[in-house]
Amino acid sequence: MKNEKDTFYLVRGDFLPEAMKKTLQVKKDLERGKATSIYEAVQKVGLSRSAFYKYRDAVFPFQAIQQTKIITLFFHLEDRSGTLSHLLDMVAKAGGNILTIHQSIPLNGKANVTVSLDIENLKMDLDELLTRLKQHQFIEKVDVLGSGA
């Protein structure tokens, strides 16, 4: 069963709540250097910082999603022989080109791994890949940390 957190929708701008529109403006102002801090940017558009933090990782301009070719995933894995190799093999077979890997030192039988990958040539949609990864018993958690062109 798909988690709502992993599902994306395309929504016309006039249907978005005002807080989401203002969050997009804050992100745009920060990106373009029109504000030097989150505090300054939210003050400028009349948005609370808590609302910005609530929506910042959930709302994106359509152009940004269209241009995204690189994604960073966070995994919480069981620490056992071959786990990381199996994970990387699954991503490669799906057509993901692995760009970077960072693994923490395993503690209490668990390890955190961050993987950045190019998804331009993915053979399935990203939601399907994430669903398949989450189904494996050695992967306890998968989160999308970020994306960019």
Short mmCIF file of N, CA and C in Angstrom, two decimals:
data_model
loop_
_atom_site.label_atom_id
_atom_site.label_comp_id
_atom_site.label_asym_id
_atom_site.label_seq_id
_atom_site.Cartn_x
_atom_site.Cartn_y
_atom_site.Cartn_z
N MET A 1 0.84 -1.18 0.00
CA MET A 1 0.00 0.00 0.00
C MET A 1 0.88 1.25 0.00
N LYS A 2 0.57 2.17 -0.87
CA LYS A 2 1.35 3.39 -1.02
C LYS A 2 1.10 4.36 0.12
N ASN A 3 2.17 4.95 0.60
CA ASN A 3 2.10 5.95 1.65
C ASN A 3 1.78 7.29 1.00
N GLU A 4 0.88 8.08 1.57
CA GLU A 4 0.54 9.39 1.04
C GLU A 4 1.76 10.29 0.90
N LYS A 5 2.75 10.09 1.76
CA LYS A 5 3.97 10.89 1.73
C LYS A 5 4.76 10.65 0.43
N ASP A 6 4.55 9.51 -0.21
CA ASP A 6 5.29 9.15 -1.41
C ASP A 6 4.52 9.46 -2.69
N THR A 7 3.34 10.05 -2.57
CA THR A 7 2.50 10.34 -3.72
C THR A 7 2.53 11.84 -3.99
N PHE A 8 2.69 12.21 -5.25
CA PHE A 8 2.74 13.60 -5.64
C PHE A 8 1.55 13.93 -6.53
N TYR A 9 1.09 15.18 -6.45
CA TYR A 9 -0.06 15.64 -7.22
C TYR A 9 0.32 16.93 -7.93
N LEU A 10 -0.28 17.17 -9.07
CA LEU A 10 -0.13 18.42 -9.78
C LEU A 10 -1.41 19.21 -9.53
N VAL A 11 -1.28 20.35 -8.88
CA VAL A 11 -2.45 21.14 -8.49
C VAL A 11 -2.30 22.54 -9.06
N ARG A 12 -3.36 23.06 -9.66
CA ARG A 12 -3.35 24.41 -10.20
C ARG A 12 -3.15 25.41 -9.07
N GLY A 13 -2.35 26.43 -9.30
CA GLY A 13 -1.95 27.39 -8.28
C GLY A 13 -3.08 28.07 -7.54
N ASP A 14 -4.19 28.37 -8.21
CA ASP A 14 -5.28 29.07 -7.54
C ASP A 14 -6.04 28.18 -6.55
N PHE A 15 -5.73 26.89 -6.52
CA PHE A 15 -6.34 25.97 -5.56
C PHE A 15 -5.47 25.77 -4.32
N LEU A 16 -4.22 26.24 -4.37
CA LEU A 16 -3.33 26.07 -3.23
C LEU A 16 -3.71 27.00 -2.09
N PRO A 17 -3.60 26.52 -0.86
CA PRO A 17 -3.80 27.41 0.29
C PRO A 17 -2.75 28.52 0.28
N GLU A 18 -3.11 29.66 0.84
CA GLU A 18 -2.23 30.83 0.85
C GLU A 18 -0.87 30.52 1.47
N ALA A 19 -0.83 29.71 2.53
CA ALA A 19 0.43 29.38 3.20
C ALA A 19 1.38 28.63 2.25
N MET A 20 0.84 27.78 1.39
CA MET A 20 1.69 27.06 0.43
C MET A 20 2.24 28.01 -0.63
N LYS A 21 1.39 28.92 -1.10
CA LYS A 21 1.85 29.91 -2.09
C LYS A 21 2.97 30.77 -1.50
N LYS A 22 2.78 31.18 -0.25
CA LYS A 22 3.79 32.02 0.40
C LYS A 22 5.07 31.23 0.65
N THR A 23 4.95 29.94 0.94
CA THR A 23 6.14 29.10 1.12
C THR A 23 6.93 29.05 -0.18
N LEU A 24 6.25 28.89 -1.29
CA LEU A 24 6.93 28.89 -2.60
C LEU A 24 7.64 30.22 -2.83
N GLN A 25 7.00 31.33 -2.45
CA GLN A 25 7.62 32.65 -2.63
C GLN A 25 8.86 32.79 -1.75
N VAL A 26 8.78 32.30 -0.51
CA VAL A 26 9.94 32.35 0.39
C VAL A 26 11.10 31.56 -0.21
N LYS A 27 10.83 30.36 -0.69
CA LYS A 27 11.88 29.55 -1.30
C LYS A 27 12.50 30.26 -2.51
N LYS A 28 11.66 30.88 -3.31
CA LYS A 28 12.12 31.61 -4.49
C LYS A 28 13.00 32.80 -4.07
N ASP A 29 12.54 33.56 -3.07
CA ASP A 29 13.32 34.72 -2.61
C ASP A 29 14.67 34.30 -2.04
N LEU A 30 14.70 33.21 -1.29
CA LEU A 30 15.96 32.72 -0.74
C LEU A 30 16.90 32.25 -1.85
N GLU A 31 16.34 31.53 -2.81
CA GLU A 31 17.15 31.01 -3.93
C GLU A 31 17.75 32.13 -4.75
N ARG A 32 17.01 33.19 -4.95
CA ARG A 32 17.46 34.31 -5.80
C ARG A 32 18.21 35.38 -5.02
N GLY A 33 18.39 35.18 -3.73
CA GLY A 33 19.13 36.14 -2.93
C GLY A 33 18.36 37.39 -2.57
N LYS A 34 17.05 37.38 -2.72
CA LYS A 34 16.23 38.54 -2.38
C LYS A 34 15.98 38.62 -0.87
N ALA A 35 16.36 37.57 -0.18
CA ALA A 35 16.32 37.55 1.28
C ALA A 35 17.56 36.78 1.74
N THR A 36 18.12 37.21 2.86
CA THR A 36 19.36 36.57 3.33
C THR A 36 19.11 35.50 4.39
N SER A 37 17.89 35.44 4.91
CA SER A 37 17.57 34.43 5.93
C SER A 37 16.11 34.02 5.80
N ILE A 38 15.80 32.89 6.38
CA ILE A 38 14.40 32.44 6.38
C ILE A 38 13.55 33.46 7.12
N TYR A 39 14.05 33.94 8.25
CA TYR A 39 13.31 34.93 9.03
C TYR A 39 12.95 36.15 8.17
N GLU A 40 13.94 36.67 7.45
CA GLU A 40 13.71 37.85 6.60
C GLU A 40 12.69 37.53 5.50
N ALA A 41 12.81 36.36 4.89
CA ALA A 41 11.93 35.98 3.78
C ALA A 41 10.49 35.79 4.24
N VAL A 42 10.28 35.13 5.37
CA VAL A 42 8.90 34.92 5.84
C VAL A 42 8.27 36.23 6.29
N GLN A 43 9.07 37.13 6.88
CA GLN A 43 8.56 38.44 7.27
C GLN A 43 8.09 39.22 6.03
N LYS A 44 8.88 39.13 4.98
CA LYS A 44 8.59 39.86 3.74
C LYS A 44 7.25 39.44 3.12
N VAL A 45 6.94 38.12 3.16
CA VAL A 45 5.69 37.65 2.53
C VAL A 45 4.54 37.49 3.51
N GLY A 46 4.81 37.69 4.81
CA GLY A 46 3.74 37.58 5.80
C GLY A 46 3.36 36.14 6.13
N LEU A 47 4.38 35.31 6.37
CA LEU A 47 4.17 33.90 6.69
C LEU A 47 4.91 33.57 7.98
N SER A 48 4.34 32.71 8.80
CA SER A 48 5.05 32.31 10.02
C SER A 48 6.16 31.34 9.65
N ARG A 49 7.21 31.33 10.47
CA ARG A 49 8.30 30.37 10.22
C ARG A 49 7.80 28.94 10.37
N SER A 50 6.91 28.69 11.30
CA SER A 50 6.41 27.32 11.50
C SER A 50 5.65 26.85 10.26
N ALA A 51 4.88 27.72 9.62
CA ALA A 51 4.17 27.34 8.39
C ALA A 51 5.18 27.06 7.28
N PHE A 52 6.22 27.89 7.19
CA PHE A 52 7.25 27.65 6.17
C PHE A 52 7.90 26.28 6.38
N TYR A 53 8.30 25.97 7.61
CA TYR A 53 8.94 24.68 7.88
C TYR A 53 7.98 23.52 7.65
N LYS A 54 6.71 23.74 7.87
CA LYS A 54 5.72 22.69 7.65
C LYS A 54 5.62 22.33 6.17
N TYR A 55 5.67 23.34 5.29
CA TYR A 55 5.43 23.11 3.86
C TYR A 55 6.68 23.07 2.98
N ARG A 56 7.81 23.50 3.48
CA ARG A 56 8.98 23.69 2.61
C ARG A 56 9.42 22.42 1.88
N ASP A 57 9.27 21.26 2.50
CA ASP A 57 9.69 20.02 1.85
C ASP A 57 8.53 19.30 1.17
N ALA A 58 7.38 19.98 1.08
CA ALA A 58 6.20 19.33 0.51
C ALA A 58 5.64 20.04 -0.71
N VAL A 59 6.04 21.29 -0.94
CA VAL A 59 5.49 22.04 -2.07
C VAL A 59 6.64 22.56 -2.94
N PHE A 60 6.50 22.32 -4.25
CA PHE A 60 7.55 22.67 -5.21
C PHE A 60 6.91 23.27 -6.45
N PRO A 61 7.59 24.22 -7.09
CA PRO A 61 7.07 24.71 -8.37
C PRO A 61 7.17 23.59 -9.42
N PHE A 62 6.22 23.54 -10.32
CA PHE A 62 6.18 22.49 -11.33
C PHE A 62 7.48 22.41 -12.13
N GLN A 63 8.06 23.55 -12.48
CA GLN A 63 9.29 23.56 -13.26
C GLN A 63 10.41 22.83 -12.53
N ALA A 64 10.49 22.97 -11.21
CA ALA A 64 11.55 22.32 -10.44
C ALA A 64 11.41 20.81 -10.50
N ILE A 65 10.19 20.30 -10.43
CA ILE A 65 9.96 18.87 -10.49
C ILE A 65 10.30 18.36 -11.89
N GLN A 66 9.92 19.11 -12.91
CA GLN A 66 10.20 18.71 -14.29
C GLN A 66 11.69 18.57 -14.55
N GLN A 67 12.50 19.45 -13.99
CA GLN A 67 13.92 19.48 -14.27
C GLN A 67 14.73 18.54 -13.40
N THR A 68 14.11 17.96 -12.40
CA THR A 68 14.83 17.12 -11.46
C THR A 68 15.36 15.86 -12.12
N LYS A 69 16.64 15.66 -12.02
CA LYS A 69 17.28 14.46 -12.56
C LYS A 69 18.12 13.77 -11.48
N ILE A 70 18.40 14.48 -10.41
CA ILE A 70 19.21 13.93 -9.32
C ILE A 70 18.36 13.92 -8.05
N ILE A 71 18.42 12.82 -7.34
CA ILE A 71 17.64 12.68 -6.12
C ILE A 71 18.54 12.11 -5.03
N THR A 72 18.31 12.53 -3.79
CA THR A 72 19.08 12.00 -2.67
C THR A 72 18.13 11.24 -1.76
N LEU A 73 18.49 9.99 -1.50
CA LEU A 73 17.68 9.10 -0.67
C LEU A 73 18.41 8.75 0.62
N PHE A 74 17.66 8.64 1.70
CA PHE A 74 18.20 8.24 2.99
C PHE A 74 17.63 6.86 3.33
N PHE A 75 18.51 5.94 3.72
CA PHE A 75 18.11 4.59 4.07
C PHE A 75 18.55 4.27 5.50
N HIS A 76 17.70 3.56 6.21
CA HIS A 76 18.04 3.00 7.51
C HIS A 76 18.06 1.48 7.28
N LEU A 77 19.26 0.89 7.34
CA LEU A 77 19.45 -0.51 6.96
C LEU A 77 19.88 -1.38 8.12
N GLU A 78 19.57 -2.67 7.99
CA GLU A 78 20.14 -3.65 8.91
C GLU A 78 21.61 -3.80 8.55
N ASP A 79 22.44 -3.95 9.56
CA ASP A 79 23.87 -4.15 9.33
C ASP A 79 24.16 -5.64 9.24
N ARG A 80 24.14 -6.13 8.00
CA ARG A 80 24.52 -7.52 7.77
C ARG A 80 25.23 -7.60 6.42
N SER A 81 26.03 -8.59 6.27
CA SER A 81 26.87 -8.74 5.07
C SER A 81 26.04 -8.70 3.79
N GLY A 82 26.44 -7.85 2.86
CA GLY A 82 25.81 -7.78 1.55
C GLY A 82 24.63 -6.84 1.44
N THR A 83 24.21 -6.24 2.55
CA THR A 83 23.03 -5.37 2.54
C THR A 83 23.21 -4.17 1.61
N LEU A 84 24.30 -3.43 1.78
CA LEU A 84 24.54 -2.26 0.94
C LEU A 84 24.71 -2.67 -0.52
N SER A 85 25.43 -3.74 -0.76
CA SER A 85 25.62 -4.24 -2.12
C SER A 85 24.28 -4.57 -2.78
N HIS A 86 23.40 -5.21 -2.03
CA HIS A 86 22.08 -5.57 -2.56
C HIS A 86 21.26 -4.31 -2.88
N LEU A 87 21.30 -3.33 -2.00
CA LEU A 87 20.59 -2.08 -2.22
C LEU A 87 21.08 -1.39 -3.50
N LEU A 88 22.39 -1.28 -3.63
CA LEU A 88 22.97 -0.61 -4.80
C LEU A 88 22.66 -1.38 -6.08
N ASP A 89 22.64 -2.70 -6.01
CA ASP A 89 22.29 -3.53 -7.17
C ASP A 89 20.84 -3.28 -7.59
N MET A 90 19.94 -3.17 -6.63
CA MET A 90 18.53 -2.90 -6.94
C MET A 90 18.37 -1.56 -7.65
N VAL A 91 19.07 -0.54 -7.15
CA VAL A 91 18.99 0.78 -7.76
C VAL A 91 19.56 0.75 -9.17
N ALA A 92 20.70 0.10 -9.34
CA ALA A 92 21.34 0.02 -10.66
C ALA A 92 20.47 -0.73 -11.66
N LYS A 93 19.87 -1.84 -11.24
CA LYS A 93 18.99 -2.61 -12.14
C LYS A 93 17.75 -1.81 -12.55
N ALA A 94 17.34 -0.87 -11.71
CA ALA A 94 16.19 -0.02 -12.03
C ALA A 94 16.58 1.12 -12.98
N GLY A 95 17.89 1.24 -13.26
CA GLY A 95 18.36 2.28 -14.17
C GLY A 95 18.88 3.52 -13.48
N GLY A 96 18.95 3.50 -12.15
CA GLY A 96 19.50 4.64 -11.42
C GLY A 96 21.01 4.63 -11.48
N ASN A 97 21.60 5.78 -11.76
CA ASN A 97 23.05 5.92 -11.81
C ASN A 97 23.51 6.50 -10.48
N ILE A 98 24.20 5.72 -9.68
CA ILE A 98 24.61 6.12 -8.34
C ILE A 98 25.77 7.11 -8.44
N LEU A 99 25.58 8.30 -7.84
CA LEU A 99 26.58 9.36 -7.90
C LEU A 99 27.42 9.43 -6.63
N THR A 100 26.77 9.36 -5.47
CA THR A 100 27.49 9.39 -4.20
C THR A 100 26.86 8.42 -3.22
N ILE A 101 27.69 7.94 -2.29
CA ILE A 101 27.21 7.06 -1.22
C ILE A 101 27.90 7.52 0.06
N HIS A 102 27.11 7.65 1.12
CA HIS A 102 27.68 7.93 2.43
C HIS A 102 27.04 6.98 3.42
N GLN A 103 27.85 6.20 4.13
CA GLN A 103 27.33 5.26 5.12
C GLN A 103 27.91 5.59 6.49
N SER A 104 27.04 5.63 7.48
CA SER A 104 27.49 5.85 8.85
C SER A 104 28.06 4.55 9.40
N ILE A 105 28.77 4.65 10.49
CA ILE A 105 29.27 3.46 11.18
C ILE A 105 28.06 2.77 11.81
N PRO A 106 27.90 1.48 11.57
CA PRO A 106 26.74 0.77 12.12
C PRO A 106 26.75 0.78 13.65
N LEU A 107 25.59 1.04 14.22
CA LEU A 107 25.40 1.01 15.67
C LEU A 107 24.17 0.16 15.98
N ASN A 108 24.30 -0.71 16.95
CA ASN A 108 23.19 -1.57 17.36
C ASN A 108 22.56 -2.33 16.19
N GLY A 109 23.41 -2.76 15.26
CA GLY A 109 22.94 -3.56 14.13
C GLY A 109 22.24 -2.78 13.04
N LYS A 110 22.34 -1.46 13.06
CA LYS A 110 21.69 -0.60 12.05
C LYS A 110 22.71 0.37 11.48
N ALA A 111 22.51 0.73 10.21
CA ALA A 111 23.38 1.71 9.56
C ALA A 111 22.53 2.68 8.76
N ASN A 112 22.95 3.93 8.73
CA ASN A 112 22.29 4.94 7.90
C ASN A 112 23.12 5.13 6.64
N VAL A 113 22.44 5.16 5.50
CA VAL A 113 23.11 5.32 4.22
C VAL A 113 22.39 6.41 3.44
N THR A 114 23.15 7.34 2.89
CA THR A 114 22.61 8.37 2.02
C THR A 114 23.18 8.14 0.63
N VAL A 115 22.29 8.07 -0.36
CA VAL A 115 22.69 7.80 -1.74
C VAL A 115 22.12 8.89 -2.64
N SER A 116 22.98 9.51 -3.44
CA SER A 116 22.51 10.45 -4.46
C SER A 116 22.60 9.73 -5.79
N LEU A 117 21.53 9.85 -6.57
CA LEU A 117 21.54 9.17 -7.85
C LEU A 117 20.88 9.97 -8.95
N ASP A 118 21.36 9.73 -10.15
CA ASP A 118 20.79 10.32 -11.35
C ASP A 118 19.65 9.41 -11.78
N ILE A 119 18.44 9.97 -11.89
CA ILE A 119 17.28 9.15 -12.22
C ILE A 119 16.78 9.39 -13.65
N GLU A 120 17.60 10.05 -14.45
CA GLU A 120 17.18 10.37 -15.82
C GLU A 120 16.82 9.12 -16.61
N ASN A 121 17.55 8.03 -16.42
CA ASN A 121 17.31 6.81 -17.20
C ASN A 121 16.62 5.71 -16.40
N LEU A 122 15.88 6.11 -15.37
CA LEU A 122 15.16 5.14 -14.55
C LEU A 122 14.16 4.37 -15.41
N LYS A 123 14.12 3.05 -15.26
CA LYS A 123 13.26 2.18 -16.07
C LYS A 123 11.84 2.08 -15.51
N MET A 124 11.59 2.70 -14.38
CA MET A 124 10.26 2.71 -13.74
C MET A 124 10.08 4.06 -13.10
N ASP A 125 8.87 4.38 -12.69
CA ASP A 125 8.74 5.68 -12.04
C ASP A 125 9.32 5.60 -10.63
N LEU A 126 9.68 6.74 -10.11
CA LEU A 126 10.37 6.81 -8.82
C LEU A 126 9.53 6.21 -7.70
N ASP A 127 8.22 6.45 -7.72
CA ASP A 127 7.35 5.88 -6.69
C ASP A 127 7.44 4.36 -6.67
N GLU A 128 7.50 3.75 -7.84
CA GLU A 128 7.60 2.29 -7.92
C GLU A 128 8.93 1.80 -7.35
N LEU A 129 10.02 2.49 -7.69
CA LEU A 129 11.32 2.10 -7.14
C LEU A 129 11.32 2.20 -5.62
N LEU A 130 10.79 3.31 -5.08
CA LEU A 130 10.74 3.48 -3.62
C LEU A 130 9.89 2.39 -2.96
N THR A 131 8.79 2.04 -3.58
CA THR A 131 7.93 0.98 -3.05
C THR A 131 8.68 -0.35 -3.03
N ARG A 132 9.38 -0.66 -4.10
CA ARG A 132 10.15 -1.92 -4.16
C ARG A 132 11.26 -1.95 -3.11
N LEU A 133 11.93 -0.83 -2.93
CA LEU A 133 13.00 -0.78 -1.94
C LEU A 133 12.45 -0.99 -0.53
N LYS A 134 11.31 -0.37 -0.24
CA LYS A 134 10.71 -0.47 1.09
C LYS A 134 10.21 -1.89 1.40
N GLN A 135 10.01 -2.70 0.38
CA GLN A 135 9.50 -4.05 0.59
C GLN A 135 10.57 -5.03 1.07
N HIS A 136 11.84 -4.66 0.96
CA HIS A 136 12.90 -5.57 1.36
C HIS A 136 13.12 -5.53 2.86
N GLN A 137 13.27 -6.70 3.44
CA GLN A 137 13.35 -6.80 4.90
C GLN A 137 14.56 -6.11 5.50
N PHE A 138 15.65 -5.97 4.75
CA PHE A 138 16.85 -5.34 5.31
C PHE A 138 16.78 -3.81 5.28
N ILE A 139 15.81 -3.26 4.55
CA ILE A 139 15.63 -1.81 4.49
C ILE A 139 14.49 -1.43 5.43
N GLU A 140 14.82 -0.74 6.50
CA GLU A 140 13.80 -0.37 7.48
C GLU A 140 13.11 0.94 7.15
N LYS A 141 13.82 1.83 6.45
CA LYS A 141 13.26 3.14 6.16
C LYS A 141 13.89 3.70 4.91
N VAL A 142 13.08 4.37 4.08
CA VAL A 142 13.58 5.07 2.91
C VAL A 142 12.89 6.44 2.89
N ASP A 143 13.69 7.49 2.81
CA ASP A 143 13.15 8.85 2.72
C ASP A 143 13.82 9.58 1.57
N VAL A 144 13.07 10.42 0.89
CA VAL A 144 13.63 11.31 -0.12
C VAL A 144 14.12 12.55 0.63
N LEU A 145 15.43 12.77 0.63
CA LEU A 145 15.98 13.93 1.32
C LEU A 145 15.92 15.19 0.47
N GLY A 146 16.08 15.03 -0.83
CA GLY A 146 16.06 16.20 -1.69
C GLY A 146 16.22 15.81 -3.13
N SER A 147 16.01 16.79 -3.98
CA SER A 147 16.16 16.57 -5.40
C SER A 147 16.62 17.86 -6.04
N GLY A 148 17.23 17.74 -7.18
CA GLY A 148 17.73 18.91 -7.90
C GLY A 148 18.13 18.54 -9.30
N ALA A 149 18.32 19.55 -10.10
CA ALA A 149 18.67 19.33 -11.50
C ALA A 149 20.17 19.19 -11.65
#
